[in-house]
PDB file of N, CA and C in Angstrom:
ATOM      1  N   MET A   1     113.570 103.041 130.470  1.00 43.00           N
ATOM      2  CA  MET A   1     112.500 103.818 130.037  1.00 43.00           C
ATOM      3  C   MET A   1     111.079 103.589 128.902  1.00 43.00           C
ATOM      4  N   PRO A   2     110.377 103.715 129.616  1.00 43.00           N
ATOM      5  CA  PRO A   2     109.260 102.935 128.182  1.00 43.00           C
ATOM      6  C   PRO A   2     109.393 104.019 127.104  1.00 43.00           C
ATOM      7  N   THR A   3     109.201 103.560 125.939  1.00 41.00           N
ATOM      8  CA  THR A   3     108.387 104.451 124.544  1.00 41.00           C
ATOM      9  C   THR A   3     107.431 104.011 123.973  1.00 41.00           C
ATOM     10  N   PRO A   4     106.593 105.106 123.608  1.00 44.00           N
ATOM     11  CA  PRO A   4     105.610 105.216 123.178  1.00 44.00           C
ATOM     12  C   PRO A   4     105.899 103.861 121.862  1.00 44.00           C
ATOM     13  N   ALA A   5     104.450 102.719 121.336  1.00 45.00           N
ATOM     14  CA  ALA A   5     104.395 101.850 121.124  1.00 45.00           C
ATOM     15  C   ALA A   5     105.086 102.056 118.882  1.00 45.00           C
ATOM     16  N   GLY A   6     105.626 100.926 118.778  1.00 43.00           N
ATOM     17  CA  GLY A   6     106.175 101.288 117.725  1.00 43.00           C
ATOM     18  C   GLY A   6     107.834 102.206 117.362  1.00 43.00           C
ATOM     19  N   ARG A   7     107.624 102.927 118.660  1.00 40.00           N
ATOM     20  CA  ARG A   7     109.214 103.823 118.797  1.00 40.00           C
ATOM     21  C   ARG A   7     110.495 103.003 119.117  1.00 40.00           C
ATOM     22  N   THR A   8     111.668 103.045 119.019  1.00 41.00           N
ATOM     23  CA  THR A   8     112.998 102.559 119.475  1.00 41.00           C
ATOM     24  C   THR A   8     113.158 102.609 121.225  1.00 41.00           C
ATOM     25  N   SER A   9     113.601 102.241 122.037  1.00 38.00           N
ATOM     26  CA  SER A   9     113.850 102.979 122.915  1.00 38.00           C
ATOM     27  C   SER A   9     115.380 103.228 123.297  1.00 38.00           C
ATOM     28  N   ARG A  10     115.927 104.196 123.873  1.00 42.00           N
ATOM     29  CA  ARG A  10     117.975 104.386 123.648  1.00 42.00           C
ATOM     30  C   ARG A  10     118.204 103.236 123.844  1.00 42.00           C
ATOM     31  N   SER A  11     118.011 101.931 124.535  1.00 42.00           N
ATOM     32  CA  SER A  11     118.510 100.704 124.504  1.00 42.00           C
ATOM     33  C   SER A  11     118.909  99.996 123.061  1.00 42.00           C
ATOM     34  N   GLY A  12     118.189 100.495 122.282  1.00 41.00           N
ATOM     35  CA  GLY A  12     117.608  99.673 120.849  1.00 41.00           C
ATOM     36  C   GLY A  12     117.020  98.757 120.989  1.00 41.00           C
ATOM     37  N   ARG A  13     116.770  98.379 122.150  1.00 42.00           N
ATOM     38  CA  ARG A  13     115.104  97.964 121.708  1.00 42.00           C
ATOM     39  C   ARG A  13     113.892  98.260 121.135  1.00 42.00           C
ATOM     40  N   ASP A  14     113.612  97.464 120.025  1.00 42.00           N
ATOM     41  CA  ASP A  14     112.198  97.611 119.507  1.00 42.00           C
ATOM     42  C   ASP A  14     110.684  97.243 120.550  1.00 42.00           C
ATOM     43  N   LYS A  15     109.914  98.157 120.533  1.00 46.00           N
ATOM     44  CA  LYS A  15     108.832  97.934 121.411  1.00 46.00           C
ATOM     45  C   LYS A  15     107.834  97.364 120.336  1.00 46.00           C
ATOM     46  N   ALA A  16     106.314  97.029 120.588  1.00 44.00           N
ATOM     47  CA  ALA A  16     105.114  96.302 119.564  1.00 44.00           C
ATOM     48  C   ALA A  16     105.193  97.443 119.313  1.00 44.00           C
ATOM     49  N   PRO A  17     104.099  96.960 117.400  1.00 45.00           N
ATOM     50  CA  PRO A  17     104.185  98.089 116.506  1.00 45.00           C
ATOM     51  C   PRO A  17     102.709  98.387 116.674  1.00 45.00           C
ATOM     52  N   GLU A  18     102.411  99.982 116.387  1.00 47.00           N
ATOM     53  CA  GLU A  18     101.517 100.424 117.169  1.00 47.00           C
ATOM     54  C   GLU A  18     100.240  99.854 116.296  1.00 47.00           C
ATOM     55  N   ALA A  19      98.636  99.254 117.157  1.00 45.00           N
ATOM     56  CA  ALA A  19      97.731  98.974 115.836  1.00 45.00           C
ATOM     57  C   ALA A  19      97.184 100.421 115.541  1.00 45.00           C
ATOM     58  N   SER A  20      96.528 100.055 113.975  1.00 44.00           N
ATOM     59  CA  SER A  20      95.763 101.054 113.159  1.00 44.00           C
ATOM     60  C   SER A  20      94.241 100.920 113.818  1.00 44.00           C
ATOM     61  N   ALA A  21      93.764 102.211 113.401  1.00 49.00           N
ATOM     62  CA  ALA A  21      92.386 101.888 113.068  1.00 49.00           C
ATOM     63  C   ALA A  21      91.754 100.857 112.427  1.00 49.00           C
ATOM     64  N   GLU A  22      92.172 100.759 111.541  1.00 50.00           N
ATOM     65  CA  GLU A  22      91.953  99.605 110.757  1.00 50.00           C
ATOM     66  C   GLU A  22      92.188  98.063 111.464  1.00 50.00           C
ATOM     67  N   GLY A  23      92.923  98.201 112.245  1.00 51.00           N
ATOM     68  CA  GLY A  23      93.381  96.185 112.873  1.00 51.00           C
ATOM     69  C   GLY A  23      94.299  95.914 112.662  1.00 51.00           C
ATOM     70  N   GLY A  24      94.941  96.810 111.258  1.00 53.00           N
ATOM     71  CA  GLY A  24      96.420  96.064 111.536  1.00 53.00           C
ATOM     72  C   GLY A  24      97.287  96.532 111.968  1.00 53.00           C
ATOM     73  N   SER A  25      98.091  96.547 111.949  1.00 52.00           N
ATOM     74  CA  SER A  25      99.301  97.105 112.454  1.00 52.00           C
ATOM     75  C   SER A  25      99.898  98.114 111.194  1.00 52.00           C
ATOM     76  N   THR A  26     101.063  99.039 111.447  1.00 53.00           N
ATOM     77  CA  THR A  26     101.603 100.065 111.619  1.00 53.00           C
ATOM     78  C   THR A  26     102.631  99.710 110.970  1.00 53.00           C
ATOM     79  N   ALA A  27     103.086  98.796 111.356  1.00 54.00           N
ATOM     80  CA  ALA A  27     104.247  98.218 110.495  1.00 54.00           C
ATOM     81  C   ALA A  27     103.809  97.517 109.006  1.00 54.00           C
ATOM     82  N   ALA A  28     102.564  96.888 109.355  1.00 66.00           N
ATOM     83  CA  ALA A  28     102.367  95.974 108.030  1.00 66.00           C
ATOM     84  C   ALA A  28     102.325  96.794 107.166  1.00 66.00           C
ATOM     85  N   ARG A  29     101.425  98.243 107.267  1.00 77.00           N
ATOM     86  CA  ARG A  29     101.323  99.113 106.063  1.00 77.00           C
ATOM     87  C   ARG A  29     102.405 100.019 105.657  1.00 77.00           C
ATOM     88  N   GLY A  30     103.450 100.323 106.399  1.00 85.00           N
ATOM     89  CA  GLY A  30     104.846 100.742 106.152  1.00 85.00           C
ATOM     90  C   GLY A  30     105.443 101.649 107.569  1.00 85.00           C
ATOM     91  N   SER A  31     105.898 102.621 107.136  1.00 89.00           N
ATOM     92  CA  SER A  31     106.345 103.250 108.032  1.00 89.00           C
ATOM     93  C   SER A  31     106.180 104.840 107.487  1.00 89.00           C
ATOM     94  N   LYS A  32     106.361 105.796 108.745  1.00 90.00           N
ATOM     95  CA  LYS A  32     106.302 107.633 108.100  1.00 90.00           C
ATOM     96  C   LYS A  32     107.586 107.920 108.025  1.00 90.00           C
ATOM     97  N   VAL A  33     107.897 108.637 106.761  1.00 90.00           N
ATOM     98  CA  VAL A  33     109.614 108.981 107.338  1.00 90.00           C
ATOM     99  C   VAL A  33     109.478 110.648 106.627  1.00 90.00           C
ATOM    100  N   THR A  34     110.113 110.982 107.122  1.00 94.00           N
ATOM    101  CA  THR A  34     110.291 113.086 107.190  1.00 94.00           C
ATOM    102  C   THR A  34     111.704 112.789 106.719  1.00 94.00           C
ATOM    103  N   ILE A  35     111.514 113.555 105.577  1.00 93.00           N
ATOM    104  CA  ILE A  35     112.665 113.898 104.416  1.00 93.00           C
ATOM    105  C   ILE A  35     112.359 115.169 104.172  1.00 93.00           C
ATOM    106  N   ASN A  36     114.145 115.910 103.375  1.00 97.00           N
ATOM    107  CA  ASN A  36     114.465 116.961 103.035  1.00 97.00           C
ATOM    108  C   ASN A  36     114.514 117.000 101.867  1.00 97.00           C
ATOM    109  N   ILE A  37     113.914 117.585 100.758  1.00 96.00           N
ATOM    110  CA  ILE A  37     114.359 117.204  99.320  1.00 96.00           C
ATOM    111  C   ILE A  37     114.188 118.219  98.592  1.00 96.00           C
ATOM    112  N   ASN A  38     115.571 118.423  97.467  1.00 97.00           N
ATOM    113  CA  ASN A  38     115.398 119.528  97.032  1.00 97.00           C
ATOM    114  C   ASN A  38     114.228 120.497  95.871  1.00 97.00           C
ATOM    115  N   VAL A  39     114.090 121.530  95.069  1.00 98.00           N
ATOM    116  CA  VAL A  39     113.344 121.831  94.238  1.00 98.00           C
ATOM    117  C   VAL A  39     112.860 121.048  93.245  1.00 98.00           C
ATOM    118  N   GLU A  40     114.139 120.087  92.892  1.00 97.00           N
ATOM    119  CA  GLU A  40     113.836 119.363  91.543  1.00 97.00           C
ATOM    120  C   GLU A  40     113.169 117.685  91.352  1.00 97.00           C
ATOM    121  N   THR A  41     113.219 117.495  92.775  1.00 96.00           N
ATOM    122  CA  THR A  41     113.211 116.444  93.317  1.00 96.00           C
ATOM    123  C   THR A  41     111.105 116.805  93.362  1.00 96.00           C
ATOM    124  N   GLU A  42     111.213 117.773  94.226  1.00 97.00           N
ATOM    125  CA  GLU A  42     109.735 117.875  94.806  1.00 97.00           C
ATOM    126  C   GLU A  42     109.231 117.611  93.312  1.00 97.00           C
ATOM    127  N   GLN A  43     109.903 119.031  92.294  1.00 98.00           N
ATOM    128  CA  GLN A  43     109.315 118.997  91.380  1.00 98.00           C
ATOM    129  C   GLN A  43     108.588 117.583  90.671  1.00 98.00           C
ATOM    130  N   ALA A  44     109.813 116.809  90.172  1.00 96.00           N
ATOM    131  CA  ALA A  44     109.898 115.109  89.822  1.00 96.00           C
ATOM    132  C   ALA A  44     108.356 114.424  90.671  1.00 96.00           C
ATOM    133  N   LEU A  45     108.697 114.905  91.834  1.00 97.00           N
ATOM    134  CA  LEU A  45     107.323 114.274  92.579  1.00 97.00           C
ATOM    135  C   LEU A  45     106.180 114.794  91.913  1.00 97.00           C
ATOM    136  N   ARG A  46     105.926 115.656  92.001  1.00 97.00           N
ATOM    137  CA  ARG A  46     104.653 116.451  91.479  1.00 97.00           C
ATOM    138  C   ARG A  46     104.423 116.196  90.593  1.00 97.00           C
ATOM    139  N   THR A  47     105.249 116.466  89.382  1.00 98.00           N
ATOM    140  CA  THR A  47     104.796 116.268  88.057  1.00 98.00           C
ATOM    141  C   THR A  47     104.495 114.359  87.476  1.00 98.00           C
ATOM    142  N   LEU A  48     105.418 113.558  88.017  1.00 97.00           N
ATOM    143  CA  LEU A  48     104.602 112.299  88.263  1.00 97.00           C
ATOM    144  C   LEU A  48     103.274 111.980  88.714  1.00 97.00           C
ATOM    145  N   ALA A  49     103.491 112.319  90.386  1.00 98.00           N
ATOM    146  CA  ALA A  49     101.806 112.292  90.895  1.00 98.00           C
ATOM    147  C   ALA A  49     100.570 112.991  89.746  1.00 98.00           C
ATOM    148  N   GLU A  50     100.995 114.317  89.354  1.00 98.00           N
ATOM    149  CA  GLU A  50      99.837 114.726  88.528  1.00 98.00           C
ATOM    150  C   GLU A  50      99.599 114.306  87.073  1.00 98.00           C
ATOM    151  N   ARG A  51     100.263 113.643  86.189  1.00 98.00           N
ATOM    152  CA  ARG A  51     100.286 113.230  85.054  1.00 98.00           C
ATOM    153  C   ARG A  51      99.771 111.186  85.474  1.00 98.00           C
ATOM    154  N   GLU A  52     100.174 110.881  86.714  1.00 97.00           N
ATOM    155  CA  GLU A  52      99.237 109.016  87.038  1.00 97.00           C
ATOM    156  C   GLU A  52      98.598 109.636  87.391  1.00 97.00           C
ATOM    157  N   GLY A  53      97.777 110.559  87.868  1.00 98.00           N
ATOM    158  CA  GLY A  53      97.024 111.096  88.522  1.00 98.00           C
ATOM    159  C   GLY A  53      96.422 110.354  90.158  1.00 98.00           C
ATOM    160  N   VAL A  54      98.029 110.425  91.084  1.00 98.00           N
ATOM    161  CA  VAL A  54      98.044 109.570  92.264  1.00 98.00           C
ATOM    162  C   VAL A  54      98.694 111.049  93.489  1.00 98.00           C
ATOM    163  N   SER A  55      98.758 110.066  94.344  1.00 97.00           N
ATOM    164  CA  SER A  55      99.522 110.818  95.621  1.00 97.00           C
ATOM    165  C   SER A  55     100.648 110.960  95.478  1.00 97.00           C
ATOM    166  N   ILE A  56     101.355 112.202  96.285  1.00 95.00           N
ATOM    167  CA  ILE A  56     102.345 112.083  95.841  1.00 95.00           C
ATOM    168  C   ILE A  56     103.430 110.966  97.214  1.00 95.00           C
ATOM    169  N   THR A  57     102.713 110.488  97.720  1.00 95.00           N
ATOM    170  CA  THR A  57     103.015 109.636  98.615  1.00 95.00           C
ATOM    171  C   THR A  57     103.573 108.103  97.894  1.00 95.00           C
ATOM    172  N   GLU A  58     102.718 108.150  96.669  1.00 96.00           N
ATOM    173  CA  GLU A  58     102.388 106.783  95.875  1.00 96.00           C
ATOM    174  C   GLU A  58     103.448 107.135  94.651  1.00 96.00           C
ATOM    175  N   ALA A  59     103.700 108.577  94.436  1.00 97.00           N
ATOM    176  CA  ALA A  59     104.890 109.322  93.460  1.00 97.00           C
ATOM    177  C   ALA A  59     105.979 108.267  94.184  1.00 97.00           C
ATOM    178  N   VAL A  60     106.019 108.768  95.239  1.00 96.00           N
ATOM    179  CA  VAL A  60     107.763 108.877  96.191  1.00 96.00           C
ATOM    180  C   VAL A  60     107.742 107.359  95.932  1.00 96.00           C
ATOM    181  N   ARG A  61     106.407 105.921  96.361  1.00 95.00           N
ATOM    182  CA  ARG A  61     107.194 105.094  96.247  1.00 95.00           C
ATOM    183  C   ARG A  61     107.389 104.097  94.624  1.00 95.00           C
ATOM    184  N   ARG A  62     106.792 104.710  93.575  1.00 96.00           N
ATOM    185  CA  ARG A  62     106.867 104.521  91.937  1.00 96.00           C
ATOM    186  C   ARG A  62     108.351 104.963  92.028  1.00 96.00           C
ATOM    187  N   LEU A  63     108.527 106.081  92.279  1.00 96.00           N
ATOM    188  CA  LEU A  63     110.179 106.476  91.513  1.00 96.00           C
ATOM    189  C   LEU A  63     111.585 106.061  92.557  1.00 96.00           C
ATOM    190  N   VAL A  64     110.643 105.850  93.619  1.00 96.00           N
ATOM    191  CA  VAL A  64     112.166 104.964  94.823  1.00 96.00           C
ATOM    192  C   VAL A  64     111.955 103.523  94.173  1.00 96.00           C
ATOM    193  N   GLY A  65     110.742 103.165  93.945  1.00 96.00           N
ATOM    194  CA  GLY A  65     110.791 101.421  92.809  1.00 96.00           C
ATOM    195  C   GLY A  65     111.983 101.593  91.582  1.00 96.00           C
ATOM    196  N   TYR A  66     111.694 102.781  90.876  1.00 95.00           N
ATOM    197  CA  TYR A  66     112.174 102.584  89.977  1.00 95.00           C
ATOM    198  C   TYR A  66     113.946 102.994  89.594  1.00 95.00           C
ATOM    199  N   GLY A  67     113.886 103.725  90.826  1.00 94.00           N
ATOM    200  CA  GLY A  67     115.266 103.784  91.256  1.00 94.00           C
ATOM    201  C   GLY A  67     116.020 102.897  91.743  1.00 94.00           C
ATOM    202  N   GLU A  68     115.386 102.152  92.560  1.00 96.00           N
ATOM    203  CA  GLU A  68     115.676 100.737  93.102  1.00 96.00           C
ATOM    204  C   GLU A  68     116.224  99.576  91.749  1.00 96.00           C
ATOM    205  N   LEU A  69     114.875  99.180  90.908  1.00 95.00           N
ATOM    206  CA  LEU A  69     115.675  98.299  89.778  1.00 95.00           C
ATOM    207  C   LEU A  69     116.300  98.924  89.091  1.00 95.00           C
ATOM    208  N   LEU A  70     116.962 100.374  88.473  1.00 94.00           N
ATOM    209  CA  LEU A  70     118.289 100.709  88.539  1.00 94.00           C
ATOM    210  C   LEU A  70     119.324 100.759  88.925  1.00 94.00           C
ATOM    211  N   TRP A  71     119.381 100.765  90.270  1.00 94.00           N
ATOM    212  CA  TRP A  71     120.615 100.591  90.766  1.00 94.00           C
ATOM    213  C   TRP A  71     120.839  99.096  90.890  1.00 94.00           C
ATOM    214  N   ARG A  72     119.894  98.384  91.005  1.00 95.00           N
ATOM    215  CA  ARG A  72     120.446  97.240  91.514  1.00 95.00           C
ATOM    216  C   ARG A  72     120.615  96.251  90.081  1.00 95.00           C
ATOM    217  N   THR A  73     120.143  96.830  89.217  1.00 95.00           N
ATOM    218  CA  THR A  73     120.252  96.013  87.817  1.00 95.00           C
ATOM    219  C   THR A  73     122.030  96.445  87.261  1.00 95.00           C
ATOM    220  N   THR A  74     122.461  97.473  87.874  1.00 93.00           N
ATOM    221  CA  THR A  74     123.539  97.939  86.897  1.00 93.00           C
ATOM    222  C   THR A  74     124.809  98.453  88.155  1.00 93.00           C
ATOM    223  N   LYS A  75     124.593  98.148  89.502  1.00 94.00           N
ATOM    224  CA  LYS A  75     125.504  98.192  90.709  1.00 94.00           C
ATOM    225  C   LYS A  75     125.780  96.634  91.314  1.00 94.00           C
ATOM    226  N   ILE A  76     124.420  96.066  91.361  1.00 95.00           N
ATOM    227  CA  ILE A  76     124.704  94.854  91.931  1.00 95.00           C
ATOM    228  C   ILE A  76     124.684  93.719  91.237  1.00 95.00           C
ATOM    229  N   ASP A  77     123.736  94.131  90.159  1.00 95.00           N
ATOM    230  CA  ASP A  77     123.869  92.724  89.011  1.00 95.00           C
ATOM    231  C   ASP A  77     124.948  92.767  87.809  1.00 95.00           C
ATOM    232  N   GLY A  78     125.365  94.240  88.111  1.00 93.00           N
ATOM    233  CA  GLY A  78     126.230  94.343  87.073  1.00 93.00           C
ATOM    234  C   GLY A  78     126.035  94.195  85.065  1.00 93.00           C
ATOM    235  N   ASP A  79     124.386  94.271  85.163  1.00 94.00           N
ATOM    236  CA  ASP A  79     123.898  94.527  83.911  1.00 94.00           C
ATOM    237  C   ASP A  79     124.133  96.245  83.387  1.00 94.00           C
ATOM    238  N   GLU A  80     123.577  95.890  81.916  1.00 93.00           N
ATOM    239  CA  GLU A  80     123.444  97.643  81.573  1.00 93.00           C
ATOM    240  C   GLU A  80     121.989  97.588  81.645  1.00 93.00           C
ATOM    241  N   VAL A  81     121.621  99.035  81.753  1.00 93.00           N
ATOM    242  CA  VAL A  81     120.044  99.730  81.290  1.00 93.00           C
ATOM    243  C   VAL A  81     120.243 100.720  80.391  1.00 93.00           C
ATOM    244  N   LEU A  82     119.745  99.981  78.762  1.00 94.00           N
ATOM    245  CA  LEU A  82     119.440 100.570  77.569  1.00 94.00           C
ATOM    246  C   LEU A  82     118.100 101.306  77.204  1.00 94.00           C
ATOM    247  N   ILE A  83     118.151 102.919  76.389  1.00 93.00           N
ATOM    248  CA  ILE A  83     117.316 103.225  76.252  1.00 93.00           C
ATOM    249  C   ILE A  83     117.114 103.611  74.960  1.00 93.00           C
ATOM    250  N   ARG A  84     115.780 103.208  73.898  1.00 93.00           N
ATOM    251  CA  ARG A  84     115.783 103.870  72.533  1.00 93.00           C
ATOM    252  C   ARG A  84     114.951 104.887  72.454  1.00 93.00           C
ATOM    253  N   ARG A  85     115.097 105.892  72.256  1.00 91.00           N
ATOM    254  CA  ARG A  85     114.196 106.718  71.870  1.00 91.00           C
ATOM    255  C   ARG A  85     114.065 107.315  70.672  1.00 91.00           C
ATOM    256  N   GLY A  86     112.588 107.264  70.335  1.00 89.00           N
ATOM    257  CA  GLY A  86     111.962 107.640  69.059  1.00 89.00           C
ATOM    258  C   GLY A  86     112.429 106.841  67.892  1.00 89.00           C
ATOM    259  N   GLY A  87     113.202 105.579  68.147  1.00 86.00           N
ATOM    260  CA  GLY A  87     113.384 104.696  67.287  1.00 86.00           C
ATOM    261  C   GLY A  87     115.298 104.847  67.027  1.00 86.00           C
ATOM    262  N   LYS A  88     115.721 105.605  67.502  1.00 89.00           N
ATOM    263  CA  LYS A  88     117.269 106.364  67.381  1.00 89.00           C
ATOM    264  C   LYS A  88     117.878 105.095  67.916  1.00 89.00           C
ATOM    265  N   GLU A  89     119.123 105.549  68.243  1.00 91.00           N
ATOM    266  CA  GLU A  89     119.952 104.454  68.631  1.00 91.00           C
ATOM    267  C   GLU A  89     119.937 104.503  70.421  1.00 91.00           C
ATOM    268  N   LEU A  90     120.616 103.323  70.413  1.00 93.00           N
ATOM    269  CA  LEU A  90     120.513 103.285  72.096  1.00 93.00           C
ATOM    270  C   LEU A  90     121.545 103.890  73.012  1.00 93.00           C
ATOM    271  N   GLU A  91     121.254 104.251  74.193  1.00 91.00           N
ATOM    272  CA  GLU A  91     121.601 104.876  75.225  1.00 91.00           C
ATOM    273  C   GLU A  91     121.910 104.048  76.051  1.00 91.00           C
ATOM    274  N   ARG A  92     122.705 104.171  76.475  1.00 90.00           N
ATOM    275  CA  ARG A  92     123.125 103.204  78.234  1.00 90.00           C
ATOM    276  C   ARG A  92     123.233 104.389  79.065  1.00 90.00           C
ATOM    277  N   ILE A  93     121.919 103.711  80.111  1.00 86.00           N
ATOM    278  CA  ILE A  93     122.056 104.929  81.532  1.00 86.00           C
ATOM    279  C   ILE A  93     123.630 104.442  82.428  1.00 86.00           C
ATOM    280  N   HIS A  94     123.694 105.616  82.783  1.00 85.00           N
ATOM    281  CA  HIS A  94     124.926 105.163  83.527  1.00 85.00           C
ATOM    282  C   HIS A  94     124.751 106.018  85.257  1.00 85.00           C
ATOM    283  N   LEU A  95     124.920 104.795  86.213  1.00 82.00           N
ATOM    284  CA  LEU A  95     124.716 105.347  87.479  1.00 82.00           C
ATOM    285  C   LEU A  95     126.284 105.685  88.116  1.00 82.00           C
ATOM    286  N   ILE A  96     125.949 106.905  88.802  1.00 81.00           N
ATOM    287  CA  ILE A  96     127.256 107.148  89.342  1.00 81.00           C
ATOM    288  C   ILE A  96     127.436 106.793  91.052  1.00 81.00           C
TER     289      ILE A  96
END
């Protein structure tokens, strides 16, 4: 059964990526994903977007990148992440 470009058919086979107006494929630019978030997560995204002068989409990219760095560092590499606030003692970040 045919599916729109860029979608997966019921058989699980991927179709060719859809071309964008700029001539590149949507696969090269990334994907559009719809998610549900809680109020705290939305506020964190809005705060970063406002303070950094970026879009909500860019705020998501940045915060996901920061989270991936912390996760990879602690869970995959087995290293520690430490924070020093105001020249005081170091605090260790624990991910659960």
